[in-house]
mmCIF file of C-alpha atoms and ligand atoms in Angstrom:
data_model
loop_
_atom_site.group_PDB
_atom_site.id
_atom_site.type_symbol
_atom_site.label_atom_id
_atom_site.label_comp_id
_atom_site.label_asym_id
_atom_site.label_seq_id
_atom_site.Cartn_x
_atom_site.Cartn_y
_atom_site.Cartn_z
ATOM 1 C CA MET A 743 90.274 152.725 82.090
ATOM 2 C CA THR A 744 90.884 149.028 82.646
ATOM 3 C CA GLN A 745 87.941 146.714 82.212
ATOM 4 C CA LEU A 746 86.393 144.483 84.812
ATOM 5 C CA LEU A 747 85.747 140.769 84.413
ATOM 6 C CA SER A 748 83.213 139.075 86.699
ATOM 7 C CA LEU A 749 83.205 135.350 87.254
ATOM 8 C CA ILE A 750 79.961 133.945 88.615
ATOM 9 C CA VAL A 751 80.228 130.725 90.536
ATOM 10 C CA PRO A 752 77.119 128.944 91.831
ATOM 11 C CA LEU A 753 77.973 126.622 94.703
ATOM 12 C CA TYR A 754 75.853 124.007 96.375
ATOM 13 C CA ASN A 755 77.611 121.662 98.788
ATOM 14 C CA GLU A 756 80.995 122.174 97.187
ATOM 15 C CA GLU A 757 83.214 122.160 100.303
ATOM 16 C CA GLU A 758 85.611 119.781 98.576
ATOM 17 C CA THR A 759 86.007 121.851 95.447
ATOM 18 C CA VAL A 760 86.059 125.532 96.558
ATOM 19 C CA GLY A 761 89.730 125.380 97.503
ATOM 20 C CA PHE A 762 90.766 123.800 94.195
ATOM 21 C CA PHE A 763 88.611 126.206 92.317
ATOM 22 C CA ALA A 764 89.998 129.379 93.864
ATOM 23 C CA ALA A 765 93.563 128.099 93.519
ATOM 24 C CA SER A 766 93.274 127.277 89.828
ATOM 25 C CA VAL A 767 91.215 130.274 88.771
ATOM 26 C CA ARG A 768 93.355 133.030 90.294
ATOM 27 C CA PRO A 769 96.500 132.544 88.210
ATOM 28 C CA VAL A 770 94.360 132.597 85.071
ATOM 29 C CA LEU A 771 92.696 135.848 86.090
ATOM 30 C CA GLU A 772 96.062 137.399 86.957
ATOM 31 C CA ALA A 773 97.346 136.426 83.517
ATOM 32 C CA ILE A 774 94.780 138.512 81.596
ATOM 33 C CA PRO A 775 96.443 141.769 80.566
ATOM 34 C CA ASP A 776 94.744 145.079 81.458
ATOM 35 C CA MET A 777 91.840 143.527 83.254
ATOM 36 C CA GLN A 778 90.498 143.875 86.774
ATOM 37 C CA TRP A 779 88.546 140.940 88.088
ATOM 38 C CA GLU A 780 86.030 139.906 90.698
ATOM 39 C CA ILE A 781 84.713 136.479 91.590
ATOM 40 C CA ILE A 782 81.082 136.379 92.654
ATOM 41 C CA CYS A 783 80.462 133.198 94.575
ATOM 42 C CA VAL A 784 76.795 132.432 95.100
ATOM 43 C CA ASP A 785 76.284 130.047 97.972
ATOM 44 C CA ASP A 786 73.054 128.311 97.019
ATOM 45 C CA GLY A 787 72.065 127.277 100.554
ATOM 46 C CA SER A 788 74.838 124.713 101.026
ATOM 47 C CA ARG A 789 74.460 122.434 104.005
ATOM 48 C CA ASP A 790 78.142 121.634 104.340
ATOM 49 C CA ALA A 791 81.184 123.823 105.015
ATOM 50 C CA THR A 792 81.031 125.612 101.644
ATOM 51 C CA LEU A 793 79.969 128.947 103.111
ATOM 52 C CA PRO A 794 82.615 129.184 105.875
ATOM 53 C CA ARG A 795 85.275 128.208 103.322
ATOM 54 C CA LEU A 796 84.050 130.930 100.971
ATOM 55 C CA LEU A 797 84.035 133.502 103.759
ATOM 56 C CA GLU A 798 87.624 132.550 104.632
ATOM 57 C CA LEU A 799 88.635 133.138 101.031
ATOM 58 C CA ALA A 800 86.690 136.383 100.940
ATOM 59 C CA ALA A 801 88.317 137.643 104.137
ATOM 60 C CA ALA A 802 91.746 137.262 102.544
ATOM 61 C CA GLU A 803 90.785 138.613 99.123
ATOM 62 C CA PRO A 804 88.333 141.520 98.751
ATOM 63 C CA ARG A 805 87.808 140.719 95.074
ATOM 64 C CA ILE A 806 86.150 137.473 96.061
ATOM 65 C CA ARG A 807 82.575 138.465 96.846
ATOM 66 C CA VAL A 808 80.007 136.156 98.321
ATOM 67 C CA VAL A 809 76.250 136.241 97.831
ATOM 68 C CA GLU A 810 74.676 134.136 100.528
ATOM 69 C CA LEU A 811 71.231 132.827 99.557
ATOM 70 C CA SER A 812 68.743 132.054 102.300
ATOM 71 C CA ARG A 813 68.240 128.457 101.105
ATOM 72 C CA ASN A 814 68.835 126.220 98.089
ATOM 73 C CA PHE A 815 67.084 127.840 95.126
ATOM 74 C CA GLY A 816 68.722 125.772 92.375
ATOM 75 C CA LYS A 817 71.505 126.523 89.965
ATOM 76 C CA GLU A 818 69.427 128.676 87.619
ATOM 77 C CA ALA A 819 68.354 130.977 90.448
ATOM 78 C CA ALA A 820 71.890 131.101 91.850
ATOM 79 C CA LEU A 821 73.206 132.137 88.444
ATOM 80 C CA THR A 822 70.566 134.834 88.252
ATOM 81 C CA ALA A 823 71.611 136.140 91.661
ATOM 82 C CA GLY A 824 75.212 136.249 90.478
ATOM 83 C CA LEU A 825 74.336 138.010 87.239
ATOM 84 C CA GLU A 826 72.418 140.671 89.109
ATOM 85 C CA ALA A 827 75.296 141.245 91.511
ATOM 86 C CA ALA A 828 78.032 141.290 88.871
ATOM 87 C CA ARG A 829 79.430 144.634 87.773
ATOM 88 C CA GLY A 830 81.872 143.462 85.114
ATOM 89 C CA ASP A 831 82.136 144.680 81.547
ATOM 90 C CA ALA A 832 82.305 140.995 80.736
ATOM 91 C CA VAL A 833 80.709 138.237 82.804
ATOM 92 C CA ILE A 834 81.444 134.505 82.835
ATOM 93 C CA PRO A 835 79.358 131.947 84.743
ATOM 94 C CA ILE A 836 81.544 128.991 85.648
ATOM 95 C CA ASP A 837 80.972 125.790 87.665
ATOM 96 C CA ALA A 838 82.792 125.362 90.954
ATOM 97 C CA ASP A 839 83.812 121.776 90.241
ATOM 98 C CA LEU A 840 86.372 122.762 87.564
ATOM 99 C CA GLN A 841 84.418 120.961 84.853
ATOM 100 C CA ASP A 842 84.562 124.244 82.995
ATOM 101 C CA PRO A 843 88.338 124.611 82.606
ATOM 102 C CA PRO A 844 89.500 128.060 83.822
ATOM 103 C CA GLU A 845 92.230 128.225 81.144
ATOM 104 C CA GLN A 846 89.430 128.745 78.612
ATOM 105 C CA ILE A 847 88.799 132.159 80.129
ATOM 106 C CA LEU A 848 91.838 133.531 78.274
ATOM 107 C CA PRO A 849 90.628 132.705 74.731
ATOM 108 C CA MET A 850 87.132 133.818 75.738
ATOM 109 C CA VAL A 851 88.355 137.243 76.766
ATOM 110 C CA ALA A 852 90.457 137.442 73.599
ATOM 111 C CA ALA A 853 87.398 136.705 71.442
ATOM 112 C CA TRP A 854 85.391 139.303 73.367
ATOM 113 C CA ARG A 855 88.084 141.897 72.796
ATOM 114 C CA GLY A 856 87.944 140.911 69.154
ATOM 115 C CA GLY A 857 84.318 142.050 69.018
ATOM 116 C CA ALA A 858 82.214 139.087 70.131
ATOM 117 C CA GLU A 859 79.345 139.873 72.504
ATOM 118 C CA VAL A 860 78.832 136.250 73.530
ATOM 119 C CA VAL A 861 81.582 133.628 73.580
ATOM 120 C CA LEU A 862 80.186 130.131 73.986
ATOM 121 C CA GLY A 863 82.206 127.304 75.446
ATOM 122 C CA ARG A 864 81.300 124.144 73.548
ATOM 123 C CA ARG A 865 82.217 120.733 74.925
ATOM 124 C CA ILE A 866 83.814 118.649 72.254
ATOM 125 C CA ASP A 867 84.401 115.761 74.593
ATOM 126 C CA ARG A 868 81.670 114.624 76.944
ATOM 127 C CA SER A 869 83.295 111.318 77.765
ATOM 128 C CA THR A 870 83.276 112.343 81.436
ATOM 129 C CA ASP A 871 79.484 112.169 81.378
ATOM 130 C CA THR A 872 77.794 108.780 81.570
ATOM 131 C CA VAL A 873 76.467 107.130 78.413
ATOM 132 C CA LEU A 874 72.940 107.619 79.727
ATOM 133 C CA LYS A 875 73.474 111.331 80.333
ATOM 134 C CA ARG A 876 74.970 111.832 76.893
ATOM 135 C CA GLY A 877 72.186 109.855 75.229
ATOM 136 C CA THR A 878 69.363 111.678 76.981
ATOM 137 C CA ALA A 879 71.074 115.024 76.377
ATOM 138 C CA SER A 880 71.281 114.358 72.647
ATOM 139 C CA LEU A 881 67.635 113.245 72.584
ATOM 140 C CA PHE A 882 66.680 116.420 74.439
ATOM 141 C CA TYR A 883 68.444 118.660 71.944
ATOM 142 C CA ARG A 884 66.920 116.856 68.981
ATOM 143 C CA LEU A 885 63.403 117.048 70.387
ATOM 144 C CA ASN A 886 63.921 120.650 71.377
ATOM 145 C CA ARG A 887 65.070 121.568 67.895
ATOM 146 C CA SER A 888 61.954 120.078 66.372
ATOM 147 C CA ILE A 889 59.363 121.678 68.649
ATOM 148 C CA SER A 890 60.909 124.875 69.941
ATOM 149 C CA ASN A 891 61.093 128.242 68.255
ATOM 150 C CA ILE A 892 64.585 129.003 69.470
ATOM 151 C CA GLU A 893 67.590 126.904 68.581
ATOM 152 C CA LEU A 894 69.610 125.666 71.549
ATOM 153 C CA PRO A 895 73.236 125.240 70.557
ATOM 154 C CA GLU A 896 74.167 121.636 71.304
ATOM 155 C CA ASN A 897 76.792 120.735 73.917
ATOM 156 C CA VAL A 898 76.845 124.247 75.262
ATOM 157 C CA GLY A 899 76.287 124.772 78.961
ATOM 158 C CA ASP A 900 76.236 127.887 81.088
ATOM 159 C CA PHE A 901 79.994 128.383 80.669
ATOM 160 C CA ARG A 902 80.201 131.394 78.387
ATOM 161 C CA LEU A 903 81.385 134.974 78.309
ATOM 162 C CA MET A 904 78.766 137.702 78.041
ATOM 163 C CA ASP A 905 79.233 141.353 77.325
ATOM 164 C CA ARG A 906 77.633 143.862 79.711
ATOM 165 C CA ALA A 907 74.965 144.603 77.070
ATOM 166 C CA VAL A 908 73.969 140.922 77.049
ATOM 167 C CA VAL A 909 73.768 140.799 80.834
ATOM 168 C CA GLU A 910 71.564 143.881 80.903
ATOM 169 C CA ALA A 911 69.300 142.299 78.285
ATOM 170 C CA LEU A 912 69.143 139.092 80.295
ATOM 171 C CA LYS A 913 68.138 140.998 83.427
ATOM 172 C CA ARG A 914 65.133 142.343 81.556
ATOM 173 C CA LEU A 915 63.677 138.876 81.019
ATOM 174 C CA PRO A 916 61.068 138.679 83.756
ATOM 175 C CA GLU A 917 60.337 134.965 84.116
ATOM 176 C CA ARG A 918 60.607 133.394 87.558
ATOM 177 C CA GLN A 919 61.392 129.898 86.346
ATOM 178 C CA ARG A 920 64.563 130.352 84.480
ATOM 179 C CA PHE A 921 65.839 127.909 81.929
ATOM 180 C CA MET A 922 69.097 129.759 81.471
ATOM 181 C CA LYS A 923 70.344 127.947 78.383
ATOM 182 C CA GLY A 924 67.133 128.857 76.603
ATOM 183 C CA LEU A 925 67.146 132.456 77.832
ATOM 184 C CA PHE A 926 70.741 132.878 76.697
ATOM 185 C CA ALA A 927 69.885 131.484 73.272
ATOM 186 C CA TRP A 928 66.770 133.630 72.976
ATOM 187 C CA LEU A 929 68.787 136.833 73.409
ATOM 188 C CA GLY A 930 70.897 136.427 70.306
ATOM 189 C CA PHE A 931 73.855 138.864 69.981
ATOM 190 C CA LYS A 932 77.100 138.386 68.087
ATOM 191 C CA THR A 933 78.308 134.957 69.086
ATOM 192 C CA VAL A 934 81.614 133.146 68.796
ATOM 193 C CA VAL A 935 82.146 129.505 69.773
ATOM 194 C CA ILE A 936 85.208 128.113 71.503
ATOM 195 C CA ASP A 937 85.673 124.345 71.854
ATOM 196 C CA TYR A 938 86.951 122.722 74.996
ATOM 197 C CA ALA A 939 87.170 119.293 76.530
ATOM 198 C CA ARG A 940 84.989 118.795 79.591
ATOM 199 C CA THR A 941 87.106 117.544 82.441
ATOM 200 C CA PRO A 942 85.926 115.243 85.229
ATOM 201 C CA ARG A 943 84.609 116.783 88.423
ATOM 202 C CA ALA A 944 87.528 117.863 90.674
ATOM 203 C CA ALA A 945 85.850 116.318 93.742
ATOM 204 C CA GLY A 946 82.414 115.672 95.166
ATOM 205 C CA LYS A 947 79.312 114.482 93.334
ATOM 206 C CA SER A 948 77.047 115.874 90.619
ATOM 207 C CA LYS A 949 73.991 117.634 92.009
ATOM 208 C CA PHE A 950 71.800 116.697 89.085
ATOM 209 C CA SER A 951 70.041 113.381 89.481
ATOM 210 C CA GLY A 952 67.835 111.656 86.928
ATOM 211 C CA PHE A 953 64.585 113.219 88.071
ATOM 212 C CA LYS A 954 66.068 116.693 88.360
ATOM 213 C CA LEU A 955 67.342 116.429 84.792
ATOM 214 C CA TRP A 956 63.919 115.240 83.614
ATOM 215 C CA ASN A 957 62.278 118.279 85.174
ATOM 216 C CA PHE A 958 64.993 120.447 83.712
ATOM 217 C CA ALA A 959 64.185 119.079 80.250
ATOM 218 C CA LEU A 960 60.439 119.705 80.794
ATOM 219 C CA GLU A 961 61.274 123.266 81.789
ATOM 220 C CA GLY A 962 63.254 123.606 78.590
ATOM 221 C CA PHE A 963 60.390 122.416 76.418
ATOM 222 C CA THR A 964 57.613 124.367 78.111
ATOM 223 C CA SER A 965 59.576 127.612 78.409
ATOM 224 C CA PHE A 966 60.112 127.979 74.711
ATOM 225 C CA SER A 967 57.440 125.983 72.968
ATOM 226 C CA THR A 968 53.687 125.560 73.051
ATOM 227 C CA THR A 969 53.817 122.614 70.663
ATOM 228 C CA PRO A 970 53.093 120.056 73.424
ATOM 229 C CA LEU A 971 49.858 121.963 74.117
ATOM 230 C CA LYS A 972 48.774 122.254 70.521
ATOM 231 C CA ILE A 973 49.581 118.705 69.507
ATOM 232 C CA TRP A 974 46.396 117.447 71.203
ATOM 233 C CA THR A 975 44.150 119.271 68.759
ATOM 234 C CA TYR A 976 45.642 117.225 65.948
ATOM 235 C CA LEU A 977 45.839 113.956 67.852
ATOM 236 C CA GLY A 978 42.214 114.474 68.884
ATOM 237 C CA ALA A 979 41.187 115.184 65.298
ATOM 238 C CA LEU A 980 43.017 112.086 64.111
ATOM 239 C CA GLY A 981 41.369 109.945 66.804
ATOM 240 C CA ALA A 982 37.948 111.348 65.934
ATOM 241 C CA ALA A 983 38.503 110.631 62.240
ATOM 242 C CA ILE A 984 39.504 107.029 62.956
ATOM 243 C CA ALA A 985 36.525 106.597 65.292
ATOM 244 C CA LEU A 986 34.198 107.954 62.604
ATOM 245 C CA LEU A 987 35.558 105.571 59.983
ATOM 246 C CA TYR A 988 35.202 102.710 62.409
ATOM 247 C CA ALA A 989 31.616 103.768 63.161
ATOM 248 C CA VAL A 990 30.764 103.761 59.468
ATOM 249 C CA PHE A 991 32.385 100.347 59.112
ATOM 250 C CA ILE A 992 30.359 98.893 61.994
ATOM 251 C CA MET A 993 27.156 100.457 60.704
ATOM 252 C CA VAL A 994 27.633 99.013 57.240
ATOM 253 C CA ARG A 995 28.617 95.647 58.653
ATOM 254 C CA THR A 996 25.544 95.558 60.917
ATOM 255 C CA LEU A 997 23.263 96.492 58.032
ATOM 256 C CA MET A 998 24.749 93.772 55.857
ATOM 257 C CA PHE A 999 25.339 90.927 58.281
ATOM 258 C CA GLY A 1000 23.044 91.740 61.204
ATOM 259 C CA ASN A 1001 23.899 92.490 64.796
ATOM 260 C CA GLU A 1002 26.896 90.748 66.217
ATOM 261 C CA VAL A 1003 27.123 90.802 70.021
ATOM 262 C CA PRO A 1004 30.845 90.126 70.667
ATOM 263 C CA GLY A 1005 32.931 93.299 70.680
ATOM 264 C CA TYR A 1006 34.026 93.402 74.251
ATOM 265 C CA ALA A 1007 37.732 93.546 73.360
ATOM 266 C CA SER A 1008 37.492 96.430 70.924
ATOM 267 C CA LEU A 1009 35.259 98.396 73.307
ATOM 268 C CA PHE A 1010 37.599 97.818 76.187
ATOM 269 C CA ILE A 1011 40.621 98.849 74.178
ATOM 270 C CA ALA A 1012 38.927 101.992 72.892
ATOM 271 C CA VAL A 1013 37.807 103.057 76.366
ATOM 272 C CA THR A 1014 41.168 102.526 78.053
ATOM 273 C CA PHE A 1015 43.193 103.913 75.159
ATOM 274 C CA PHE A 1016 41.223 107.122 74.841
ATOM 275 C CA GLY A 1017 41.010 107.433 78.609
ATOM 276 C CA SER A 1018 44.799 107.384 78.837
ATOM 277 C CA VAL A 1019 45.229 109.764 75.931
ATOM 278 C CA GLN A 1020 42.918 112.206 77.689
ATOM 279 C CA LEU A 1021 44.837 111.882 80.939
ATOM 280 C CA ILE A 1022 48.124 112.555 79.173
ATOM 281 C CA SER A 1023 46.695 115.643 77.515
ATOM 282 C CA ILE A 1024 45.344 116.876 80.831
ATOM 283 C CA GLY A 1025 48.801 116.286 82.281
ATOM 284 C CA VAL A 1026 50.380 118.437 79.588
ATOM 285 C CA LEU A 1027 47.828 121.147 80.312
ATOM 286 C CA GLY A 1028 48.778 120.807 83.968
ATOM 287 C CA GLU A 1029 52.463 121.356 83.212
ATOM 288 C CA TYR A 1030 51.657 124.651 81.540
ATOM 289 C CA ILE A 1031 49.001 125.788 83.990
ATOM 290 C CA GLY A 1032 51.343 125.007 86.874
ATOM 291 C CA ARG A 1033 53.951 127.220 85.309
ATOM 292 C CA ILE A 1034 51.472 130.007 84.632
ATOM 293 C CA TYR A 1035 50.396 129.759 88.281
ATOM 294 C CA MET A 1036 53.975 130.023 89.534
ATOM 295 C CA GLU A 1037 54.698 132.966 87.255
ATOM 296 C CA THR A 1038 51.603 134.899 88.312
ATOM 297 C CA LYS A 1039 52.709 134.867 91.931
ATOM 298 C CA GLN A 1040 55.632 137.085 90.959
ATOM 299 C CA ARG A 1041 57.749 135.812 93.798
ATOM 300 C CA PRO A 1042 61.410 136.810 93.742
ATOM 301 C CA ILE A 1043 63.688 134.303 91.993
ATOM 302 C CA TYR A 1044 65.976 134.051 95.027
ATOM 303 C CA ILE A 1045 66.400 135.578 98.483
ATOM 304 C CA VAL A 1046 69.743 136.876 99.674
ATOM 305 C CA ARG A 1047 70.627 136.473 103.330
ATOM 306 C CA LYS A 1048 73.782 138.548 103.119
ATOM 307 C CA PHE A 1049 76.252 140.123 100.698
ATOM 308 C CA HIS A 1050 79.935 139.847 101.648
ATOM 309 C CA ASN A 1051 82.653 142.139 100.189
ATOM 310 C CA PHE A 1052 80.193 144.212 98.181
HETATM 311 N N1 LIG B 2499 74.684 124.024 91.845
HETATM 312 C C1 LIG B 2499 73.983 125.038 92.509
HETATM 313 N N2 LIG B 2499 72.727 124.761 93.029
HETATM 314 C C2 LIG B 2499 72.143 123.533 92.880
HETATM 315 C C3 LIG B 2499 72.851 122.523 92.167
HETATM 316 C C4 LIG B 2499 74.104 122.806 91.668
HETATM 317 O O1 LIG B 2499 74.475 126.140 92.653
HETATM 318 O O2 LIG B 2499 71.028 123.343 93.370
HETATM 319 C C5 LIG B 2499 76.029 124.313 91.296
HETATM 320 C C6 LIG B 2499 77.108 123.327 91.700
HETATM 321 O O3 LIG B 2499 77.636 123.638 92.969
HETATM 322 C C7 LIG B 2499 78.124 123.476 90.576
HETATM 323 C C8 LIG B 2499 77.247 123.773 89.382
HETATM 324 O O4 LIG B 2499 75.985 124.222 89.888
HETATM 325 O O5 LIG B 2499 79.015 124.567 90.795
HETATM 326 C C9 LIG B 2499 77.061 122.559 88.485
HETATM 327 O O6 LIG B 2499 76.587 121.462 89.244
HETATM 328 P P1 LIG B 2499 77.047 119.966 89.006
HETATM 329 O O7 LIG B 2499 78.527 119.909 88.795
HETATM 330 O O8 LIG B 2499 76.491 119.149 90.101
HETATM 331 O O9 LIG B 2499 76.297 119.630 87.635
HETATM 332 P P2 LIG B 2499 76.845 118.739 86.414
HETATM 333 O O10 LIG B 2499 78.211 119.252 86.085
HETATM 334 O O11 LIG B 2499 76.857 117.348 86.902
HETATM 335 O O12 LIG B 2499 75.842 118.988 85.335
HETATM 336 MG MG1 LIG B 2500 79.750 119.467 87.314
#
């Protein structure tokens, strides 16, 4: 029995890249020996001509399947939709903008056939990303390593091959807010790494702006670590200890040298400083409570309007 490979492609406003993508991916898929393939395109509520273009492709090629989401749910949700629709023995999420080079699929499949359950694509060259993006990414990974209880492999995105067993395991993770990189890492399995150079976007613009990336990073921290919550116990204890020492100092000073009225500056600083520290800690609580609130609603991760070619 020949095996089936599923590619999962999340697309949001990619009208300029779908054509390129389909054209460069097909020859690669055809070149894999003894392997059937399907491409699951998840239209993540695009507002441009992405969907009609996809449907054109799907009309000409039954192995191109389209999952049409009812609105934009974000890349993580779109990937989840694709993973749930995929039937392959091996599954590879891949970006539509050709930043994940399709040629890498061949060595990935080879490594999988050699026994790997997960084959990670690692970017050795991120020079196509801006200095700011690279800098903040490296800071994120470092911080994450120090506070989180899972290790995120650095410079690894969603581009990876997963065995069916891994996909089934992933589908059992129930969270609504899905930080895919973290979920992937949490699963474990026998992993092999393949290096590749990240190419520039084929066309169009990146969908991840500064604020979106910031929220993405917060999601990463809060999904896999409670350190930001616990840190306040220790900061609070430290603050209390310092305040106590200072109180003793003032008491002794007053006993020895009498009452000194000035002290406005130190009072003011203490009040504003501790006020802000308390607000920050409440904010951190809010981040977690907000997430608990969203999770308890148990809403579906995405809504499908229609399946095409399924
Ligand atoms: N994407 C998506 N939904 C979104 C944002 C992005 O499905 O809300 C898709 C996008 O179409 C692309 C992939 O996710 O196929 C990666 O997006 P992008 O290239 O903008 O991210 P970057 O490479 O800049 O990190
Ligand atoms: Mg991209």
